Short mmCIF file of C-alpha atoms and ligand atoms in Angstrom, two decimals:
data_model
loop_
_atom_site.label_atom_id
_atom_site.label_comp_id
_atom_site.label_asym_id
_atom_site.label_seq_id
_atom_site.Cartn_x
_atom_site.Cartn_y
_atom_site.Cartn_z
CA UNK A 17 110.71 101.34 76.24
CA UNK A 18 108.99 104.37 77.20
CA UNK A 19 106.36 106.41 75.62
CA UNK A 20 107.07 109.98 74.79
CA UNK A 21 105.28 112.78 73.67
CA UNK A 22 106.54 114.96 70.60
CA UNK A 23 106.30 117.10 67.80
CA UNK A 24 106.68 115.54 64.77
CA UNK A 25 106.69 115.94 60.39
CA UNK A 26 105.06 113.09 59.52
CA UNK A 27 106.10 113.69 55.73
CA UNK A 28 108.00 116.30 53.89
CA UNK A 29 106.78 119.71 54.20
CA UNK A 30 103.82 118.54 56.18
CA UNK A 31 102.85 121.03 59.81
CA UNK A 32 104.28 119.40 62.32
CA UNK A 33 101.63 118.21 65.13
CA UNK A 34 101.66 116.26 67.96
CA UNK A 35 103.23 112.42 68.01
CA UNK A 36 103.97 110.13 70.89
CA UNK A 37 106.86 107.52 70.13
CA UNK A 38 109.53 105.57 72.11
CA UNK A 39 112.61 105.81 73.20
CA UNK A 40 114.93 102.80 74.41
CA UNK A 41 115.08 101.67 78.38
CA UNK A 42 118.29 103.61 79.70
CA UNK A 43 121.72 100.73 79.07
CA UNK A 44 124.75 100.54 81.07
CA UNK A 45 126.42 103.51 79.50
CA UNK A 46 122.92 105.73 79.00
CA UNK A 47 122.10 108.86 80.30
CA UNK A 48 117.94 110.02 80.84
CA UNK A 49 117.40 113.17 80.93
CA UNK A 50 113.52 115.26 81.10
CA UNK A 51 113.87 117.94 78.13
CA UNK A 52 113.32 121.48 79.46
CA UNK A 53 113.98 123.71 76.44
CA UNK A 54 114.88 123.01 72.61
CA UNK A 55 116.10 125.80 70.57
CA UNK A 56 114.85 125.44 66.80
CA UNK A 57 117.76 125.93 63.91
CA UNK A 58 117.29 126.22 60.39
CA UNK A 59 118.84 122.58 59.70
CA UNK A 60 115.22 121.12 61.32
CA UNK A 61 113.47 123.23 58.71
CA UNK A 62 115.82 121.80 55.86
CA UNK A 63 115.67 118.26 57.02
CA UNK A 64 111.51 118.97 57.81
CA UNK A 65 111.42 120.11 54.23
CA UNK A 66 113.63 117.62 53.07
CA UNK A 67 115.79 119.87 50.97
CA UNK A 68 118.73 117.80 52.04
CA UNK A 69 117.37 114.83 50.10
CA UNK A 70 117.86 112.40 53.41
CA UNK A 71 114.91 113.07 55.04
CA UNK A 72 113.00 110.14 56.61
CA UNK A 73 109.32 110.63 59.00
CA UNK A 74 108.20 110.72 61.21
CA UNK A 75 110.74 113.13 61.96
CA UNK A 76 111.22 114.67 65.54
CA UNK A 77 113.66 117.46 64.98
CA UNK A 78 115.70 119.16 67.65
CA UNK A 79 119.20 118.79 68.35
CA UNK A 80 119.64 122.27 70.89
CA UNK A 81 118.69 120.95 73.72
CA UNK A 82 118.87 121.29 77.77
CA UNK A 83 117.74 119.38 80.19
CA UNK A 84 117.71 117.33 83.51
CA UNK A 85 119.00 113.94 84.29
CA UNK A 86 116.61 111.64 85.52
CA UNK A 87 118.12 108.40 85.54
CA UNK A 88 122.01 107.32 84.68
CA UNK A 89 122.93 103.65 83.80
CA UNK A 90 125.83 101.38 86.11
CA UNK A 91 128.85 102.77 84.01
CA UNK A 92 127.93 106.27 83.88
CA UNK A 93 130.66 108.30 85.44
CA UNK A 94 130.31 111.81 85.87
CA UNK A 95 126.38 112.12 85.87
CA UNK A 96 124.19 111.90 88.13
CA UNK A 97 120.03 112.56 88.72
CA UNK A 98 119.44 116.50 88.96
CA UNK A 99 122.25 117.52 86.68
CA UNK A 100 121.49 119.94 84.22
CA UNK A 101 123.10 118.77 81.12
CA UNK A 102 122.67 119.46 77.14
CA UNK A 103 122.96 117.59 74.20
CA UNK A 104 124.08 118.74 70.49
CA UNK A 105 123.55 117.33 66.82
CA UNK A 106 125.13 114.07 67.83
CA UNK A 107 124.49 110.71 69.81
CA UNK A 108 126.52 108.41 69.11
CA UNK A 109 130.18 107.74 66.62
CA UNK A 110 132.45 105.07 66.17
CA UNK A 111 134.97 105.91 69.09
CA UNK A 112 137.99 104.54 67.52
CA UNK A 113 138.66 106.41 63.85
CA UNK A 114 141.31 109.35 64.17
CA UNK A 115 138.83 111.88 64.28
CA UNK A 116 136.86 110.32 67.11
CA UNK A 117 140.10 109.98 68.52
CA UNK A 118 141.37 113.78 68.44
CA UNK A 119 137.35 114.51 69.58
CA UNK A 120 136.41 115.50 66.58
CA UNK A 121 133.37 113.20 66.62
CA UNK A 122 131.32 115.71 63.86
CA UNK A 123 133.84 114.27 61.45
CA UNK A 124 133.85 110.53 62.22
CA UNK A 125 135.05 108.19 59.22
CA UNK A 126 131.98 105.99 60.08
CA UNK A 127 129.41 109.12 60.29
CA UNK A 128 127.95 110.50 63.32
CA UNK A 129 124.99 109.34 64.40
CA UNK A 130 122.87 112.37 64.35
CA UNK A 131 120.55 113.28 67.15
CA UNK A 132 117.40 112.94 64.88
CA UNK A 133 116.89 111.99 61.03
CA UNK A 134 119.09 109.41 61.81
CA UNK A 135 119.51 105.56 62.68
CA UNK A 136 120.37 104.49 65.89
CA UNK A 137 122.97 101.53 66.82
CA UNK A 138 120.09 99.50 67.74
CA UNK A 139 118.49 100.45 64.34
CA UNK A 140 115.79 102.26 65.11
CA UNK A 141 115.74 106.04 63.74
CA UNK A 142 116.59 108.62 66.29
CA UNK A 143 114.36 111.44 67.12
CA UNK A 144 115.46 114.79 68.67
CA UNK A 145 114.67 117.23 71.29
CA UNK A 146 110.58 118.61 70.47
CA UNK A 147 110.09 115.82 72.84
CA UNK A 148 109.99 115.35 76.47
CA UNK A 149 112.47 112.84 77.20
CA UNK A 150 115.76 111.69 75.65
CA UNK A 151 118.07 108.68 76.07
CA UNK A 152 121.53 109.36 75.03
CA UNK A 153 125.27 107.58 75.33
CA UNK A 154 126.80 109.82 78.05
CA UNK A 155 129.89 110.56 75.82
CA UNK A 156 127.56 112.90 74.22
CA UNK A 157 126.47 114.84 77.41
CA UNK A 158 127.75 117.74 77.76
CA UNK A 159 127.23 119.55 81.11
CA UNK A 160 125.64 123.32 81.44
CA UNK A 161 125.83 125.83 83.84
CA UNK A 162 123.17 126.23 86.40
CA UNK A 163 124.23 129.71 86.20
CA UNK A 164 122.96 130.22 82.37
CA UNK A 165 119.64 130.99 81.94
CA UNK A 166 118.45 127.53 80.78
CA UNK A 167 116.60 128.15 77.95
CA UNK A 168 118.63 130.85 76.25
CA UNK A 169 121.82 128.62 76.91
CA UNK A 170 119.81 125.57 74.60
CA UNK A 171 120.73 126.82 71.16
CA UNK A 172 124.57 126.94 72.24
CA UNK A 173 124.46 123.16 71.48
CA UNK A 174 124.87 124.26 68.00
CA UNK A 175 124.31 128.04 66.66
CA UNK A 176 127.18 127.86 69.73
CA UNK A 177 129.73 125.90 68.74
CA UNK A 178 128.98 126.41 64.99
CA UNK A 179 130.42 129.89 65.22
CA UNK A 180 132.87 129.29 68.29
CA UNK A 181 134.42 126.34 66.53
CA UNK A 182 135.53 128.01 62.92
CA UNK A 183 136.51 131.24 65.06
CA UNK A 184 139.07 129.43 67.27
CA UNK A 185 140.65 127.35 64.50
CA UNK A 186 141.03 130.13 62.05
CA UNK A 187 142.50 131.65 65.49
CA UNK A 188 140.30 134.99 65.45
CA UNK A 189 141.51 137.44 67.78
CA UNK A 190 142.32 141.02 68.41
CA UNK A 191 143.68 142.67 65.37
CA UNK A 192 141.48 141.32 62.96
CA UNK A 193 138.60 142.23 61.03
CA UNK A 194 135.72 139.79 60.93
CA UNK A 195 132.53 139.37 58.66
CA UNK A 196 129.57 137.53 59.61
CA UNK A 197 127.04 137.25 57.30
CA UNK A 198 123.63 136.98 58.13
CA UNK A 199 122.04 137.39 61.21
CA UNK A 200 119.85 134.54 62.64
CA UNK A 201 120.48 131.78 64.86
CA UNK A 202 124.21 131.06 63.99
CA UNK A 203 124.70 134.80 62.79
CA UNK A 204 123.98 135.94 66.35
CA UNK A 205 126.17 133.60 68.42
CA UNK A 206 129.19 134.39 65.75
CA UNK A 207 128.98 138.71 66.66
CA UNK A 208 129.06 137.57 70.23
CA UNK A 209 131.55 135.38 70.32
CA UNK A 210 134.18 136.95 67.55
CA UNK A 211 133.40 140.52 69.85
CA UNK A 212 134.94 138.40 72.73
CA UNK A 213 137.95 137.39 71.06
CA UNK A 214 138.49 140.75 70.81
CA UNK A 215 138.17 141.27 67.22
CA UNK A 216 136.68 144.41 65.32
CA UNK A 217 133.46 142.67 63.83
CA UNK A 218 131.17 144.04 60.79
CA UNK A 219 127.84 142.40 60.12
CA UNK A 220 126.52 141.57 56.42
CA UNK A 221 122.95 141.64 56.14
CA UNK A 222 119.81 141.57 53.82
CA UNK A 223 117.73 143.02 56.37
CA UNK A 224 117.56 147.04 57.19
CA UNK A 225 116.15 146.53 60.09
CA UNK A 226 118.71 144.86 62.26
CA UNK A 227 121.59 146.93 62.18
CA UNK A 228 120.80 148.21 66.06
CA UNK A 229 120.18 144.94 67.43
CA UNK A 230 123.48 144.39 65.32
CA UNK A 231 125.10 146.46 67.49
CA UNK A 232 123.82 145.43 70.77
CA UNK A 233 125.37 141.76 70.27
CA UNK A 234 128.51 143.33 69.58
CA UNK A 235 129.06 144.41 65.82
CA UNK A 236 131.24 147.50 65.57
CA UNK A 237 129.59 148.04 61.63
CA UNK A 238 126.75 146.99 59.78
CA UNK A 239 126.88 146.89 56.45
CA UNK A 240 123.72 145.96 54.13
CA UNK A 241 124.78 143.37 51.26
CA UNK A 242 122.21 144.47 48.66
CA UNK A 243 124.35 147.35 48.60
CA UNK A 244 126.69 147.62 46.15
CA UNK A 245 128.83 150.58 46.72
CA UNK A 246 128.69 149.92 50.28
CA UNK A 247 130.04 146.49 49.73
CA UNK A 248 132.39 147.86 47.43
CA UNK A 249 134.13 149.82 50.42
CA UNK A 250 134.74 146.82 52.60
CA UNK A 251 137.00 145.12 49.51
CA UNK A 252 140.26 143.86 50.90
CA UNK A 253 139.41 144.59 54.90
CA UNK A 254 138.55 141.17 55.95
CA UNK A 255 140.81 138.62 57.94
CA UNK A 256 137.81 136.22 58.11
CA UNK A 257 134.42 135.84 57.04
CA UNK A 258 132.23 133.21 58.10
CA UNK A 259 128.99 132.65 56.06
CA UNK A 260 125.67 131.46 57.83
CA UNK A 261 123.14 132.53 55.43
CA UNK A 262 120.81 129.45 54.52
CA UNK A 263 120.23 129.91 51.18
CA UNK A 264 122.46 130.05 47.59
CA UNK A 265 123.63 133.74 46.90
CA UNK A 266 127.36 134.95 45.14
CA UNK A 267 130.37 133.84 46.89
CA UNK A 268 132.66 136.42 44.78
CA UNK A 269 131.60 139.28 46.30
CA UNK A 270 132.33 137.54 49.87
CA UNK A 271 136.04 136.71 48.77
CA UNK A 272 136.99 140.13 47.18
CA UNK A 273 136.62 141.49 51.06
CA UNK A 274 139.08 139.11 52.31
CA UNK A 275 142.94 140.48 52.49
CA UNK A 276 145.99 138.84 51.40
CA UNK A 277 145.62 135.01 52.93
CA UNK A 278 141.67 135.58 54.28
CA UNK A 279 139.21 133.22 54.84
CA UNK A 280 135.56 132.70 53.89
CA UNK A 281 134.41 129.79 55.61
CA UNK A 282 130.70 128.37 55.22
CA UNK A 283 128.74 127.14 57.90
CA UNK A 284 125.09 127.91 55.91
CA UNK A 285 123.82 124.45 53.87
CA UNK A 286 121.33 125.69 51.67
CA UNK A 287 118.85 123.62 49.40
CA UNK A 288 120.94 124.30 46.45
CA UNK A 289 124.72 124.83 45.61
CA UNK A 290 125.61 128.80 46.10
CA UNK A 291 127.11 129.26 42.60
CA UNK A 292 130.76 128.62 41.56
CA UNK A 293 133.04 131.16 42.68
CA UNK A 294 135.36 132.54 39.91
CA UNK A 295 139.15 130.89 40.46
CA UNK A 296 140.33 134.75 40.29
CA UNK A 297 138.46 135.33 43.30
CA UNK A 298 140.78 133.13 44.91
CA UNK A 299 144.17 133.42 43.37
CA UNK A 300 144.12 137.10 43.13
CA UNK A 301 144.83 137.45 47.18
CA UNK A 302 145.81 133.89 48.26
CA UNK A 303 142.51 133.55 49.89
CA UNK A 304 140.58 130.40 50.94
CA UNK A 305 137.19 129.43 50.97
CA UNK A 306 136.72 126.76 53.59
CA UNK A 307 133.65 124.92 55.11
CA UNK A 308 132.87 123.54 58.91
CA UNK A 309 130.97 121.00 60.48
CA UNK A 310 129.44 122.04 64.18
CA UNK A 311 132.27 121.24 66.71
CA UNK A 312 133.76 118.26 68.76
CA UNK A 313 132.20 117.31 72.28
CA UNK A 314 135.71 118.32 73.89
CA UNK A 315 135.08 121.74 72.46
CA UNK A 316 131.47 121.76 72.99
CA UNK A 317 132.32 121.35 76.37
CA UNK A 318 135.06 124.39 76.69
CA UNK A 319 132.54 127.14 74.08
CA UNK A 320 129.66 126.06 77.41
CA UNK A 321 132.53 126.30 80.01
CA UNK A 322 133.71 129.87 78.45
CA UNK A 323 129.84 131.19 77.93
CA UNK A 324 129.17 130.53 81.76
CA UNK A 325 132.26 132.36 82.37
CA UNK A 326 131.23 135.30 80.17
CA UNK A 327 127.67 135.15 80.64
CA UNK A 328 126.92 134.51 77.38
CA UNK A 329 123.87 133.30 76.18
CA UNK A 330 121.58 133.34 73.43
CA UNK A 331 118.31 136.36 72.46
CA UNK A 332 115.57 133.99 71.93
CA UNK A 333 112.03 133.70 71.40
CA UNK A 334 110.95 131.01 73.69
CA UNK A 335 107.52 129.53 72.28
CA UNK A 336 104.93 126.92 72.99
CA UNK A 337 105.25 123.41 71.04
CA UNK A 338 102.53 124.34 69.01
CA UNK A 339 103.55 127.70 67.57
CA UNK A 340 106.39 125.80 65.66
CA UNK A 341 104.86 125.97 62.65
CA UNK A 342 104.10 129.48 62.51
CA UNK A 343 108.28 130.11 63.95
CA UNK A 344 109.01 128.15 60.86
CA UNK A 345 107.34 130.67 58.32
CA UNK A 346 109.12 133.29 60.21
CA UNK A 347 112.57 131.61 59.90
CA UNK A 348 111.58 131.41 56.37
CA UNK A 349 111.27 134.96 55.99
CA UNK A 350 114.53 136.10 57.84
CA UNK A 351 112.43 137.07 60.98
CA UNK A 352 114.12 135.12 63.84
CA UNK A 353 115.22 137.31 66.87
CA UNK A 354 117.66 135.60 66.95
CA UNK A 355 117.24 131.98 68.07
CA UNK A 356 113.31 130.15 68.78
CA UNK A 357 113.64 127.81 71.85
CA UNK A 358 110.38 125.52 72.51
CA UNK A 359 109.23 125.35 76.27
CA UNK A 360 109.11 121.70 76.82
CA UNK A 361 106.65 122.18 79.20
CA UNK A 362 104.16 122.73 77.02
CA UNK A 363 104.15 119.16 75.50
CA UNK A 364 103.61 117.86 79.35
CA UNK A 365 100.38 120.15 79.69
P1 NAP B 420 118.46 131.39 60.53
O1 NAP B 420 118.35 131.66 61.98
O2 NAP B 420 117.25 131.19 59.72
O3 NAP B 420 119.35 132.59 59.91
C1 NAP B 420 119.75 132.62 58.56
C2 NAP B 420 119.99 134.07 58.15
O4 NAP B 420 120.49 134.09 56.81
C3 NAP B 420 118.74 134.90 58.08
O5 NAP B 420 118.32 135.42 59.31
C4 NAP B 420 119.15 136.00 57.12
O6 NAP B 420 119.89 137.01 57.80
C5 NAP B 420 120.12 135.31 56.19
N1 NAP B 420 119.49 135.11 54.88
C6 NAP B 420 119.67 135.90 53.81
N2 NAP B 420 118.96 135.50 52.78
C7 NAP B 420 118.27 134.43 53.18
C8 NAP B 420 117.33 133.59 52.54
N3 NAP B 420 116.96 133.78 51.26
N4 NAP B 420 116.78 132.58 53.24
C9 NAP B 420 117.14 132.39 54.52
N5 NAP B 420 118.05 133.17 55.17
C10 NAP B 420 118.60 134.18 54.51
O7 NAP B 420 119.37 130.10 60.26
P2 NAP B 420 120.47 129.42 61.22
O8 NAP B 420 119.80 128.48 62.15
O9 NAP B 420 121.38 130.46 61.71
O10 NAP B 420 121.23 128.49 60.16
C11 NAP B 420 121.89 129.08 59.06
C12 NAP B 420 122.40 127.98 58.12
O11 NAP B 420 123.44 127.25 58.77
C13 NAP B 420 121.36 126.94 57.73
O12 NAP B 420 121.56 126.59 56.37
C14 NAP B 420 121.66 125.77 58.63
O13 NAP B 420 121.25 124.54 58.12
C15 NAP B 420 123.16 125.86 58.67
N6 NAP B 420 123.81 125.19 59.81
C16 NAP B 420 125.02 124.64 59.58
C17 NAP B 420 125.72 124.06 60.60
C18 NAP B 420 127.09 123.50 60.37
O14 NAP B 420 127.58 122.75 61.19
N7 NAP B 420 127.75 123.86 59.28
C19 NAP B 420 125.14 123.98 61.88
C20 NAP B 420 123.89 124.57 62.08
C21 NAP B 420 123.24 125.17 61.04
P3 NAP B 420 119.80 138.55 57.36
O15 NAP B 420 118.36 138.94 57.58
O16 NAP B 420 120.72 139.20 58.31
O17 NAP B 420 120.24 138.67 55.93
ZN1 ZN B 421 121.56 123.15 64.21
#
């Protein structure tokens, strides 16, 4: 075992402060890696607030994280001390149900074991990446380009492939027309990354104040969703939509953008159910409201392998440890530009 320092809700709703724990002695198939940057998503507010309902403390959230191997264990292929490596929402799955088997670990029949505010095959409860150290199976490494700057590449290990994933398997491309709704963490990564499929993209947003950072990351139109005669304009232009915003709000005016055989797919998990779309929504258009889960280590691994390529990374904030609480309050108020990232380095200080 070895002792850790953290950041840590030690009960619902509660400031996070400062918490030193354990982690297990690196096995066979482990991987050790010193944290260098975490990036903050709005699931470790939901799970810190325990608006999920699963919430157990002390809770060390973080599941964006990049960072340095330190020590690998005898059957560790692939890894080695010095390699700069991430890890996602997950540690650990069966291995042997169908969708472990087509690397689709996120939906595992057995359930993932997630990265923190979760229970560990040895049974203790895993905590995440507002910590200095992490021990992890190295099936769920996933290497990163030295070539990325480290800590804006952190949150692509999942506002990344949260947005890539749902793009390629709805197959976005050139020749469509894209929504993305809200623009945060996830919000962000999806303009950059449907702009480099090729497609036209239009951003949906609450806030007036975005719309030129809006079109920096890549949106060819912004369009503010309070209004209604501007929304009314965008009816039927929409191949796909995907929805990140965090919080319930009316799904019917999302589906009356969508063509003939659109999309709307959710990727937001708010505290509460967004109300029930009408069924005319949907039949009127052959449309399809759909919802996705993160992405698969094999396509974790390509979204890293195509942002090094592309030079794409995330706009952060990078903060101290101990200005989490105050990023927090901002998150809560839409004011995230676009993705937090804690400096590890200040928990070693
Ligand atoms: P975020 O950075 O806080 O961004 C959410 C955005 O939603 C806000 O910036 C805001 O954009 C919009 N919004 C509109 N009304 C809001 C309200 N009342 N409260 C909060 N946001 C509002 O969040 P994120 O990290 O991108 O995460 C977004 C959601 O996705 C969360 O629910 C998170 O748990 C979920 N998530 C899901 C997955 C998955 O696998 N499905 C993975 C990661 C996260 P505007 O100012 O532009 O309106
Ligand atoms: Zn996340």
């Amino acid at each position: 075992m070895t002792q850790i320092r953290g950041y840590a809700a030690l009960a619902a709703k509660a400031p996070l402060v400062p918490f030193l724990f354990e982690r297990r002695a690196p096995g066979a198939d482990d991987v050790a890696l010193d944290i260098l940057y975490c990036g903050v998503c709005h699931s470790d507010l939901h799970q810190v607030r325990d608006e999920w309902g699963k919430s157990s403390f002390p809770m060390v959230p973080g599941h964006e994280i990049v960072g340095r191997v330190t020590a690998v264990g005898a059957k560790v292929r692939g890894f080695s001390p010095g390699d700069h490596v991430g890890v996602g929402c997950m540690v650990d799955s069966c291995g042997t149900c169908p969708s472990c088997g087509e690397g689709l670990e996120q939906y595992c029949d057995h359930g993932f074991v997630p990265t923190y505010n979760g229970v560990d095959r040895d049974g203790h409860p895993t905590h995440g990446g507002y910590s200095t150290q992490l021990v992890v199976d190295q099936r769920f490494v996933l290497r990163v380009s030295e070539q990325l700057d480290p800590a804006a590449s952190a949150p692509l290990l999942c506002a990344g492939i949260t947005t890539y994933s749902p793009l390629r398997h709805w197959r976005v491309g050139r020749g469509h027309t894209v929504g993305v709704v809200g623009l945060g963490g996830l919000g962000h990564m999806a303009i950059k990354f449907a702009h480099a499929f090729g497609a036209r993209v239009v951003l949906f947003t609450t806030s007036q104040g975005k719309s030129a950072d809006a079109q920096r990351l890549g949106a060819d139109e912004v369009v503010i969703s309070k209004d209604r005669e501007a929304m009314k304009k965008q009816a039927k232009r929409f191949d796909f939509i995907l929805d990140t915003v965090a919080a319930p709000h009316d799904i019917n005016t999302l589906l009356n953008l969508l063509k003939r055989d659109g999309t709307l797919t959710l990727v937001g998990v708010p505290e509460t159910p967004h109300p029930s779309p009408a069924v005319g929504s949907l039949i009127f258009g052959r449309r399809q409201l759909a919802g996705t889960l993160i992405g698969g280590i094999r396509e974790t691994q390509e979204m890293l392998d195509f942002c090094a390529e592309r030079g794409i990374v995330c706009d952060i904030e990078l903060i101290p440890a101990q200005r989490i609480n105050d990023a927090y309050e901002r998150m809560l108020n839409s004011d995230v530009k676009y993705r937090f990232v804690i400096d590890i380095a200040s928990l070693r200080s």
